[in-house]
Amino acid sequence: MEDGELVRPHPAGTDDIPVALRNVFLHVTKQCNLRCRYCYFSASRPLPGELTVAEFRPLWADLVALRPRKIVFTGGEPLLRPDILELLVALRAVNGSPRVRTVLNTNGFPVTTETAHRLTGLVDEVRVSLDGAREQHDAMRGEGSFDAAVRALGRLRSAGLTPRVLVTVTPTALPGLADLLCWLVERGITAININPFRPVGRGARHPEWVVAGEAIAAEVRRAWDRCHPGRAFPENRAASPQQRHCGVGRFLNIMPNGDVFPCHVLTRPEMRLGNIRRERLGAICRRGGLLGGLAALDFAELAAADPAVEGLTRRHTCLAEVYAETSTRPVWRRELPMLPGLRHGETG
């Protein structure tokens, strides 16, 4: 098996599909100091039975062996785990060459000057959430969260790290998106991920907050024209508003209690792959064919077969949103025949 590949049985059980993993999202805790109104994880208090340092120990070698592009430490707020640095040190000890890129997500509040310096050498990238101007950001994440994020960006840069900003776009934030992007660029922060709001977790109560991908793309284009006058807009940034796949099947999500899912928002019981407390991660990934089946989906073909899932073809739409509303449709039993077996298997 080549590095970066998971060999999974074909859904029909006849062939193997190599799936190159992109990211592993490692939710080390559900604890968070904020109560963001659109948190996909509904983070607040620690999840009962969160993995201990000893239980994480065999995971590090397994993760490195799978060779994803990135391992993302997230939460909740991962820096609220008192042993988070111990976890990062343990991963770095087995993360040889070529090294898997290590990322840490944070809302910024716990990033002190000391913490920023201690993270240097343990992570390759720190991502800080910043969704708009102070008023818009604090309205969604809590009073003082904008200032905390900006402080964290400054402290991380002073420590020698190059932070990346994560932007979640809602209708409230959309009108100021171009202003925010230019404000960041003017301050030397050009590593920016723009994520459309997903109506999952705490945000499931607000489907009206979904923003069309075309509207987001227009604001990104407007920001580019303002920040880079006279320079041509990169063609790969002007992608088609249609999509044939969202990348599902090429991600792993590990929950604080050890449950493994194929995506950090596709966490329905039938999608559960296993639990690392009971089984090594490599064995979990190579059993059942679900990752390979998900990676092989063609959203345009699914929509042609069943118009009820047409939303999959819209830009920035993730499978979890559409599947939640259409999970009983025959198209899923046909395209993912392994799901009934998982549904009736172990769920504890």
mmCIF file of C-alpha atoms in Angstrom:
data_model
loop_
_atom_site.group_PDB
_atom_site.id
_atom_site.type_symbol
_atom_site.label_atom_id
_atom_site.label_comp_id
_atom_site.label_asym_id
_atom_site.label_seq_id
_atom_site.Cartn_x
_atom_site.Cartn_y
_atom_site.Cartn_z
ATOM 1 C CA MET A 1 0.000 0.000 0.000
ATOM 2 C CA GLU A 2 1.371 3.416 -0.951
ATOM 3 C CA ASP A 3 1.690 6.107 1.703
ATOM 4 C CA GLY A 4 -1.480 8.155 1.937
ATOM 5 C CA GLU A 5 -3.765 5.418 0.680
ATOM 6 C CA LEU A 6 -6.462 3.446 2.440
ATOM 7 C CA VAL A 7 -7.390 0.301 0.543
ATOM 8 C CA ARG A 8 -11.124 -0.116 0.940
ATOM 9 C CA PRO A 9 -13.380 -2.775 -0.594
ATOM 10 C CA HIS A 10 -15.574 -1.573 -3.437
ATOM 11 C CA PRO A 11 -19.229 -1.245 -2.359
ATOM 12 C CA ALA A 12 -20.018 -4.259 -4.532
ATOM 13 C CA GLY A 13 -17.270 -6.243 -2.815
ATOM 14 C CA THR A 14 -15.330 -6.951 -6.008
ATOM 15 C CA ASP A 15 -12.539 -4.377 -6.190
ATOM 16 C CA ASP A 16 -10.366 -2.283 -3.924
ATOM 17 C CA ILE A 17 -10.485 1.524 -4.028
ATOM 18 C CA PRO A 18 -7.379 3.432 -2.917
ATOM 19 C CA VAL A 19 -8.476 6.548 -1.017
ATOM 20 C CA ALA A 20 -5.848 9.216 -0.375
ATOM 21 C CA LEU A 21 -6.701 10.918 2.906
ATOM 22 C CA ARG A 22 -6.637 14.709 3.000
ATOM 23 C CA ASN A 23 -7.313 15.682 6.613
ATOM 24 C CA VAL A 24 -7.885 13.895 9.906
ATOM 25 C CA PHE A 25 -9.937 16.032 12.301
ATOM 26 C CA LEU A 26 -9.017 15.064 15.845
ATOM 27 C CA HIS A 27 -11.574 16.458 18.288
ATOM 28 C CA VAL A 28 -9.619 16.254 21.521
ATOM 29 C CA THR A 29 -12.421 17.730 23.658
ATOM 30 C CA LYS A 30 -15.951 19.076 23.443
ATOM 31 C CA GLN A 31 -15.179 21.673 26.109
ATOM 32 C CA CYS A 32 -15.283 25.280 24.964
ATOM 33 C CA ASN A 33 -15.269 28.683 26.618
ATOM 34 C CA LEU A 34 -17.593 30.082 23.912
ATOM 35 C CA ARG A 35 -21.124 29.181 22.829
ATOM 36 C CA CYS A 36 -20.940 30.103 19.150
ATOM 37 C CA ARG A 37 -24.423 30.215 17.658
ATOM 38 C CA TYR A 38 -23.438 28.128 14.627
ATOM 39 C CA CYS A 39 -21.050 25.607 16.214
ATOM 40 C CA TYR A 40 -21.335 22.370 14.196
ATOM 41 C CA PHE A 41 -20.194 20.423 17.292
ATOM 42 C CA SER A 42 -22.507 22.182 19.803
ATOM 43 C CA ALA A 43 -19.407 22.518 21.958
ATOM 44 C CA SER A 44 -19.789 23.482 25.618
ATOM 45 C CA ARG A 45 -18.752 20.937 28.252
ATOM 46 C CA PRO A 46 -16.344 17.998 27.926
ATOM 47 C CA LEU A 47 -17.910 14.894 26.424
ATOM 48 C CA PRO A 48 -18.292 12.101 28.998
ATOM 49 C CA GLY A 49 -15.481 9.590 28.642
ATOM 50 C CA GLU A 50 -13.056 11.670 26.618
ATOM 51 C CA LEU A 51 -9.866 9.853 25.647
ATOM 52 C CA THR A 52 -6.975 10.030 28.087
ATOM 53 C CA VAL A 53 -3.341 10.639 27.201
ATOM 54 C CA ALA A 54 -2.686 6.897 27.548
ATOM 55 C CA GLU A 55 -5.561 6.064 25.192
ATOM 56 C CA PHE A 56 -4.264 8.524 22.593
ATOM 57 C CA ARG A 57 -0.776 6.978 22.705
ATOM 58 C CA PRO A 58 -1.295 4.142 20.136
ATOM 59 C CA LEU A 59 -3.155 6.520 17.824
ATOM 60 C CA TRP A 60 -0.132 8.629 16.919
ATOM 61 C CA ALA A 61 1.763 5.948 15.005
ATOM 62 C CA ASP A 62 -1.464 4.839 13.306
ATOM 63 C CA LEU A 63 -2.190 8.394 12.132
ATOM 64 C CA VAL A 64 1.313 8.896 10.759
ATOM 65 C CA ALA A 65 1.153 5.521 8.968
ATOM 66 C CA LEU A 66 -2.011 6.594 7.142
ATOM 67 C CA ARG A 67 -0.161 9.670 5.788
ATOM 68 C CA PRO A 68 -2.974 12.215 5.567
ATOM 69 C CA ARG A 69 -2.008 15.665 4.357
ATOM 70 C CA LYS A 70 -2.934 17.198 7.709
ATOM 71 C CA ILE A 71 -3.869 16.211 11.248
ATOM 72 C CA VAL A 72 -6.106 18.933 12.676
ATOM 73 C CA PHE A 73 -6.398 19.243 16.470
ATOM 74 C CA THR A 74 -9.776 20.795 17.140
ATOM 75 C CA GLY A 75 -12.659 20.773 19.589
ATOM 76 C CA GLY A 76 -14.393 22.443 21.342
ATOM 77 C CA GLU A 77 -11.389 24.538 22.189
ATOM 78 C CA PRO A 78 -8.377 22.186 22.133
ATOM 79 C CA LEU A 79 -6.220 24.544 24.194
ATOM 80 C CA LEU A 80 -8.598 24.018 27.139
ATOM 81 C CA ARG A 81 -7.282 20.469 27.518
ATOM 82 C CA PRO A 82 -4.630 20.813 30.257
ATOM 83 C CA ASP A 83 -2.579 18.086 28.542
ATOM 84 C CA ILE A 84 -2.825 19.408 24.963
ATOM 85 C CA LEU A 85 0.889 20.161 24.772
ATOM 86 C CA GLU A 86 1.655 16.641 25.975
ATOM 87 C CA LEU A 87 -0.503 15.267 23.153
ATOM 88 C CA LEU A 88 1.283 17.427 20.581
ATOM 89 C CA VAL A 89 4.705 16.408 21.885
ATOM 90 C CA ALA A 90 3.760 12.714 21.642
ATOM 91 C CA LEU A 91 2.620 13.094 18.024
ATOM 92 C CA ARG A 92 5.729 15.036 17.040
ATOM 93 C CA ALA A 93 7.910 12.266 18.525
ATOM 94 C CA VAL A 94 6.615 9.708 15.979
ATOM 95 C CA ASN A 95 5.936 12.123 13.113
ATOM 96 C CA GLY A 96 9.084 11.531 11.085
ATOM 97 C CA SER A 97 9.972 12.273 7.484
ATOM 98 C CA PRO A 98 8.056 12.979 5.364
ATOM 99 C CA ARG A 99 6.217 14.651 8.199
ATOM 100 C CA VAL A 100 2.434 14.887 8.297
ATOM 101 C CA ARG A 101 1.444 18.526 8.696
ATOM 102 C CA THR A 102 0.022 19.269 12.166
ATOM 103 C CA VAL A 103 -2.628 21.980 12.619
ATOM 104 C CA LEU A 104 -4.350 23.394 15.698
ATOM 105 C CA ASN A 105 -7.675 25.281 15.617
ATOM 106 C CA THR A 106 -8.482 27.870 18.284
ATOM 107 C CA ASN A 107 -10.874 30.721 19.006
ATOM 108 C CA GLY A 108 -7.919 32.711 20.325
ATOM 109 C CA PHE A 109 -8.880 33.245 23.968
ATOM 110 C CA PRO A 110 -6.372 30.737 25.453
ATOM 111 C CA VAL A 111 -3.455 31.928 23.282
ATOM 112 C CA THR A 112 -1.135 33.683 25.721
ATOM 113 C CA THR A 113 2.345 34.818 24.747
ATOM 114 C CA GLU A 114 3.780 31.778 26.546
ATOM 115 C CA THR A 115 1.371 29.393 24.822
ATOM 116 C CA ALA A 116 2.243 30.818 21.409
ATOM 117 C CA HIS A 117 5.952 30.204 22.002
ATOM 118 C CA ARG A 118 5.344 26.686 23.348
ATOM 119 C CA LEU A 119 3.339 25.802 20.240
ATOM 120 C CA THR A 120 6.291 26.765 18.045
ATOM 121 C CA GLY A 121 7.941 23.563 16.890
ATOM 122 C CA LEU A 122 4.966 21.416 17.900
ATOM 123 C CA VAL A 123 2.514 22.531 15.208
ATOM 124 C CA ASP A 124 2.992 23.649 11.638
ATOM 125 C CA GLU A 125 -0.013 25.918 11.618
ATOM 126 C CA VAL A 126 -2.459 27.517 14.050
ATOM 127 C CA ARG A 127 -5.882 28.483 12.727
ATOM 128 C CA VAL A 128 -7.817 31.270 14.427
ATOM 129 C CA SER A 129 -11.548 31.824 13.876
ATOM 130 C CA LEU A 130 -12.434 35.357 12.781
ATOM 131 C CA ASP A 131 -15.751 35.811 10.989
ATOM 132 C CA GLY A 132 -16.182 39.545 10.513
ATOM 133 C CA ALA A 133 -15.823 42.957 12.083
ATOM 134 C CA ARG A 134 -16.063 43.197 15.872
ATOM 135 C CA GLU A 135 -19.840 43.661 15.967
ATOM 136 C CA GLN A 136 -20.636 40.756 13.621
ATOM 137 C CA HIS A 137 -18.056 38.396 15.098
ATOM 138 C CA ASP A 138 -19.033 39.031 18.736
ATOM 139 C CA ALA A 139 -22.737 38.703 17.922
ATOM 140 C CA MET A 140 -22.161 35.128 16.795
ATOM 141 C CA ARG A 141 -19.355 34.018 19.118
ATOM 142 C CA GLY A 142 -19.617 36.131 22.261
ATOM 143 C CA GLU A 143 -18.484 39.475 23.608
ATOM 144 C CA GLY A 144 -14.744 40.004 23.440
ATOM 145 C CA SER A 145 -14.130 37.162 21.016
ATOM 146 C CA PHE A 146 -13.046 39.481 18.175
ATOM 147 C CA ASP A 147 -10.389 41.163 20.313
ATOM 148 C CA ALA A 148 -9.230 37.760 21.589
ATOM 149 C CA ALA A 149 -8.814 36.455 18.044
ATOM 150 C CA VAL A 150 -6.864 39.543 16.941
ATOM 151 C CA ARG A 151 -4.601 39.318 20.024
ATOM 152 C CA ALA A 152 -3.952 35.667 19.291
ATOM 153 C CA LEU A 153 -2.982 36.405 15.692
ATOM 154 C CA GLY A 154 -0.448 38.977 16.912
ATOM 155 C CA ARG A 155 1.019 36.679 19.555
ATOM 156 C CA LEU A 156 1.339 33.759 17.157
ATOM 157 C CA ARG A 157 3.103 35.901 14.562
ATOM 158 C CA SER A 158 5.452 37.310 17.204
ATOM 159 C CA ALA A 159 6.327 33.731 18.197
ATOM 160 C CA GLY A 160 7.360 32.954 14.620
ATOM 161 C CA LEU A 161 4.224 31.099 13.526
ATOM 162 C CA THR A 162 2.222 31.956 10.416
ATOM 163 C CA PRO A 163 -1.412 31.755 11.546
ATOM 164 C CA ARG A 164 -4.294 31.009 9.217
ATOM 165 C CA VAL A 165 -7.670 32.693 9.666
ATOM 166 C CA LEU A 166 -10.877 30.637 9.462
ATOM 167 C CA VAL A 167 -13.899 32.629 8.295
ATOM 168 C CA THR A 168 -17.431 31.246 8.628
ATOM 169 C CA VAL A 169 -19.789 33.148 6.332
ATOM 170 C CA THR A 170 -23.382 33.890 7.362
ATOM 171 C CA PRO A 171 -25.789 36.478 5.870
ATOM 172 C CA THR A 172 -24.727 38.875 8.631
ATOM 173 C CA ALA A 173 -21.053 38.535 7.791
ATOM 174 C CA LEU A 174 -21.413 38.448 3.990
ATOM 175 C CA PRO A 175 -21.731 42.223 3.368
ATOM 176 C CA GLY A 176 -18.483 42.853 5.226
ATOM 177 C CA LEU A 177 -16.549 39.853 3.892
ATOM 178 C CA ALA A 178 -14.534 41.826 1.344
ATOM 179 C CA ASP A 179 -13.681 44.432 3.995
ATOM 180 C CA LEU A 180 -12.515 41.719 6.389
ATOM 181 C CA LEU A 181 -10.341 40.025 3.772
ATOM 182 C CA CYS A 182 -8.674 43.297 2.794
ATOM 183 C CA TRP A 183 -8.203 44.227 6.464
ATOM 184 C CA LEU A 184 -6.376 40.930 7.024
ATOM 185 C CA VAL A 185 -4.229 41.275 3.905
ATOM 186 C CA GLU A 186 -3.221 44.806 4.910
ATOM 187 C CA ARG A 187 -1.902 43.316 8.171
ATOM 188 C CA GLY A 188 0.123 40.671 6.390
ATOM 189 C CA ILE A 189 -2.297 37.785 6.994
ATOM 190 C CA THR A 190 -2.889 36.100 3.655
ATOM 191 C CA ALA A 191 -3.534 32.499 4.763
ATOM 192 C CA ILE A 192 -7.334 32.500 4.932
ATOM 193 C CA ASN A 193 -9.939 29.728 4.718
ATOM 194 C CA ILE A 194 -13.476 30.825 3.844
ATOM 195 C CA ASN A 195 -16.151 28.362 4.944
ATOM 196 C CA PRO A 196 -19.866 28.714 4.284
ATOM 197 C CA PHE A 197 -22.126 28.236 7.287
ATOM 198 C CA ARG A 198 -23.378 24.638 7.677
ATOM 199 C CA PRO A 199 -26.813 24.117 9.276
ATOM 200 C CA VAL A 200 -25.604 21.332 11.570
ATOM 201 C CA GLY A 201 -24.999 21.115 15.297
ATOM 202 C CA ARG A 202 -26.127 24.262 17.080
ATOM 203 C CA GLY A 203 -26.600 25.893 13.689
ATOM 204 C CA ALA A 204 -29.269 23.372 12.654
ATOM 205 C CA ARG A 205 -31.862 25.739 14.119
ATOM 206 C CA HIS A 206 -30.954 28.373 11.559
ATOM 207 C CA PRO A 207 -31.195 27.027 7.999
ATOM 208 C CA GLU A 208 -31.877 30.605 6.903
ATOM 209 C CA TRP A 209 -28.213 31.410 7.606
ATOM 210 C CA VAL A 210 -27.018 29.417 4.590
ATOM 211 C CA VAL A 211 -25.283 31.661 2.040
ATOM 212 C CA ALA A 212 -25.092 30.769 -1.660
ATOM 213 C CA GLY A 213 -21.638 29.873 -2.892
ATOM 214 C CA GLU A 214 -21.999 32.336 -5.768
ATOM 215 C CA ALA A 215 -22.506 35.213 -3.313
ATOM 216 C CA ILE A 216 -19.381 34.231 -1.372
ATOM 217 C CA ALA A 217 -17.373 33.946 -4.581
ATOM 218 C CA ALA A 218 -18.495 37.428 -5.642
ATOM 219 C CA GLU A 219 -17.261 38.951 -2.361
ATOM 220 C CA VAL A 220 -13.933 37.129 -2.656
ATOM 221 C CA ARG A 221 -13.566 38.501 -6.174
ATOM 222 C CA ARG A 222 -14.414 42.004 -4.937
ATOM 223 C CA ALA A 223 -11.795 41.717 -2.185
ATOM 224 C CA TRP A 224 -9.192 40.550 -4.693
ATOM 225 C CA ASP A 225 -9.856 43.499 -6.988
ATOM 226 C CA ARG A 226 -9.502 45.912 -4.053
ATOM 227 C CA CYS A 227 -6.397 44.314 -2.551
ATOM 228 C CA HIS A 228 -4.648 43.577 -5.864
ATOM 229 C CA PRO A 229 -5.676 46.300 -8.303
ATOM 230 C CA GLY A 230 -4.626 45.561 -11.846
ATOM 231 C CA ARG A 231 -3.806 41.910 -11.152
ATOM 232 C CA ALA A 232 -5.799 39.184 -12.854
ATOM 233 C CA PHE A 233 -8.068 37.134 -10.626
ATOM 234 C CA PRO A 234 -6.689 33.545 -10.424
ATOM 235 C CA GLU A 235 -8.788 31.253 -12.567
ATOM 236 C CA ASN A 236 -8.882 28.507 -9.946
ATOM 237 C CA ARG A 237 -10.644 30.949 -7.615
ATOM 238 C CA ALA A 238 -13.436 31.426 -10.138
ATOM 239 C CA ALA A 239 -14.572 27.824 -10.046
ATOM 240 C CA SER A 240 -17.865 26.645 -11.481
ATOM 241 C CA PRO A 241 -20.869 27.072 -9.175
ATOM 242 C CA GLN A 242 -21.525 23.353 -9.713
ATOM 243 C CA GLN A 243 -19.658 20.552 -7.937
ATOM 244 C CA ARG A 244 -19.408 16.820 -8.554
ATOM 245 C CA HIS A 245 -18.041 15.984 -5.092
ATOM 246 C CA CYS A 246 -17.376 17.693 -1.749
ATOM 247 C CA GLY A 247 -14.369 15.570 -0.772
ATOM 248 C CA VAL A 248 -16.250 13.251 1.595
ATOM 249 C CA GLY A 249 -14.529 9.903 1.972
ATOM 250 C CA ARG A 250 -11.116 11.572 1.993
ATOM 251 C CA PHE A 251 -11.435 12.850 5.555
ATOM 252 C CA LEU A 252 -11.565 11.213 8.962
ATOM 253 C CA ASN A 253 -13.185 12.610 12.079
ATOM 254 C CA ILE A 254 -12.184 11.218 15.483
ATOM 255 C CA MET A 255 -14.470 12.237 18.321
ATOM 256 C CA PRO A 256 -13.304 12.935 21.904
ATOM 257 C CA ASN A 257 -14.645 9.514 22.995
ATOM 258 C CA GLY A 258 -12.812 7.669 20.188
ATOM 259 C CA ASP A 259 -15.676 7.246 17.709
ATOM 260 C CA VAL A 260 -14.545 7.514 14.086
ATOM 261 C CA PHE A 261 -16.652 9.039 11.295
ATOM 262 C CA PRO A 262 -15.890 9.869 7.638
ATOM 263 C CA CYS A 263 -16.390 13.619 8.129
ATOM 264 C CA HIS A 264 -16.661 16.092 11.007
ATOM 265 C CA VAL A 265 -20.266 16.931 10.083
ATOM 266 C CA LEU A 266 -21.376 13.490 8.804
ATOM 267 C CA THR A 267 -21.809 11.898 12.226
ATOM 268 C CA ARG A 268 -25.099 10.018 11.976
ATOM 269 C CA PRO A 269 -25.034 6.601 13.712
ATOM 270 C CA GLU A 270 -25.004 4.607 10.458
ATOM 271 C CA MET A 271 -21.887 6.492 9.355
ATOM 272 C CA ARG A 272 -19.864 5.439 12.395
ATOM 273 C CA LEU A 273 -16.790 3.468 11.308
ATOM 274 C CA GLY A 274 -15.689 2.220 14.722
ATOM 275 C CA ASN A 275 -13.966 3.305 17.933
ATOM 276 C CA ILE A 276 -10.217 3.530 18.537
ATOM 277 C CA ARG A 277 -10.665 2.300 22.115
ATOM 278 C CA ARG A 278 -11.668 -1.096 20.700
ATOM 279 C CA GLU A 279 -9.700 -1.299 17.464
ATOM 280 C CA ARG A 280 -6.632 0.197 15.793
ATOM 281 C CA LEU A 281 -7.354 3.036 13.404
ATOM 282 C CA GLY A 282 -5.885 1.309 10.347
ATOM 283 C CA ALA A 283 -8.213 -1.671 10.785
ATOM 284 C CA ILE A 284 -11.210 0.632 11.220
ATOM 285 C CA CYS A 285 -10.423 2.467 7.980
ATOM 286 C CA ARG A 286 -10.003 -0.687 5.899
ATOM 287 C CA ARG A 287 -13.212 -2.392 6.961
ATOM 288 C CA GLY A 288 -16.634 -2.056 5.375
ATOM 289 C CA GLY A 289 -15.984 -0.004 2.258
ATOM 290 C CA LEU A 290 -17.712 3.177 3.450
ATOM 291 C CA LEU A 291 -14.801 5.564 2.876
ATOM 292 C CA GLY A 292 -14.229 4.190 -0.615
ATOM 293 C CA GLY A 293 -17.939 4.276 -1.387
ATOM 294 C CA LEU A 294 -18.257 7.889 -0.286
ATOM 295 C CA ALA A 295 -15.152 8.956 -2.201
ATOM 296 C CA ALA A 296 -16.482 7.305 -5.376
ATOM 297 C CA LEU A 297 -19.812 9.179 -5.371
ATOM 298 C CA ASP A 298 -20.560 11.428 -8.335
ATOM 299 C CA PHE A 299 -22.997 14.089 -7.147
ATOM 300 C CA ALA A 300 -24.144 14.955 -10.679
ATOM 301 C CA GLU A 301 -25.032 11.314 -11.335
ATOM 302 C CA LEU A 302 -26.844 11.083 -7.983
ATOM 303 C CA ALA A 303 -28.903 14.176 -8.801
ATOM 304 C CA ALA A 304 -29.778 12.797 -12.236
ATOM 305 C CA ALA A 305 -30.981 9.571 -10.610
ATOM 306 C CA ASP A 306 -32.955 11.335 -7.862
ATOM 307 C CA PRO A 307 -33.801 15.074 -8.092
ATOM 308 C CA ALA A 308 -34.347 15.088 -4.305
ATOM 309 C CA VAL A 309 -30.539 15.220 -3.855
ATOM 310 C CA GLU A 310 -29.962 17.910 -6.496
ATOM 311 C CA GLY A 311 -28.628 20.218 -3.789
ATOM 312 C CA LEU A 312 -25.408 18.182 -3.756
ATOM 313 C CA THR A 313 -24.371 19.752 -7.053
ATOM 314 C CA ARG A 314 -24.447 23.326 -5.720
ATOM 315 C CA ARG A 315 -21.059 24.784 -4.922
ATOM 316 C CA HIS A 316 -19.925 24.491 -1.276
ATOM 317 C CA THR A 317 -22.768 22.100 -0.357
ATOM 318 C CA CYS A 318 -21.595 19.220 1.823
ATOM 319 C CA LEU A 319 -23.097 15.760 1.679
ATOM 320 C CA ALA A 320 -24.107 15.855 5.347
ATOM 321 C CA GLU A 321 -26.640 18.644 4.756
ATOM 322 C CA VAL A 322 -28.422 16.829 1.927
ATOM 323 C CA TYR A 323 -28.117 13.348 3.404
ATOM 324 C CA ALA A 324 -29.783 14.482 6.647
ATOM 325 C CA GLU A 325 -32.937 15.320 4.678
ATOM 326 C CA THR A 326 -32.864 12.421 2.194
ATOM 327 C CA SER A 327 -31.323 9.484 4.088
ATOM 328 C CA THR A 328 -34.359 7.247 3.453
ATOM 329 C CA ARG A 329 -34.251 7.716 -0.330
ATOM 330 C CA PRO A 330 -33.464 4.533 -2.331
ATOM 331 C CA VAL A 331 -30.553 6.272 -4.052
ATOM 332 C CA TRP A 332 -28.426 5.937 -0.908
ATOM 333 C CA ARG A 333 -29.128 2.212 -0.519
ATOM 334 C CA ARG A 334 -28.135 1.749 -4.131
ATOM 335 C CA GLU A 335 -24.960 3.849 -4.020
ATOM 336 C CA LEU A 336 -23.882 2.961 -0.455
ATOM 337 C CA PRO A 337 -25.127 -0.601 0.091
ATOM 338 C CA MET A 338 -22.874 -1.032 3.110
ATOM 339 C CA LEU A 339 -24.942 1.432 5.168
ATOM 340 C CA PRO A 340 -27.689 -1.011 6.288
ATOM 341 C CA GLY A 341 -25.023 -3.358 7.652
ATOM 342 C CA LEU A 342 -23.401 -0.564 9.625
ATOM 343 C CA ARG A 343 -26.793 0.602 10.866
ATOM 344 C CA HIS A 344 -27.519 -2.787 12.368
ATOM 345 C CA GLY A 345 -23.997 -3.357 13.651
ATOM 346 C CA GLU A 346 -22.273 -2.220 16.806
ATOM 347 C CA THR A 347 -23.120 1.324 17.836
ATOM 348 C CA GLY A 348 -21.717 1.438 21.354
#
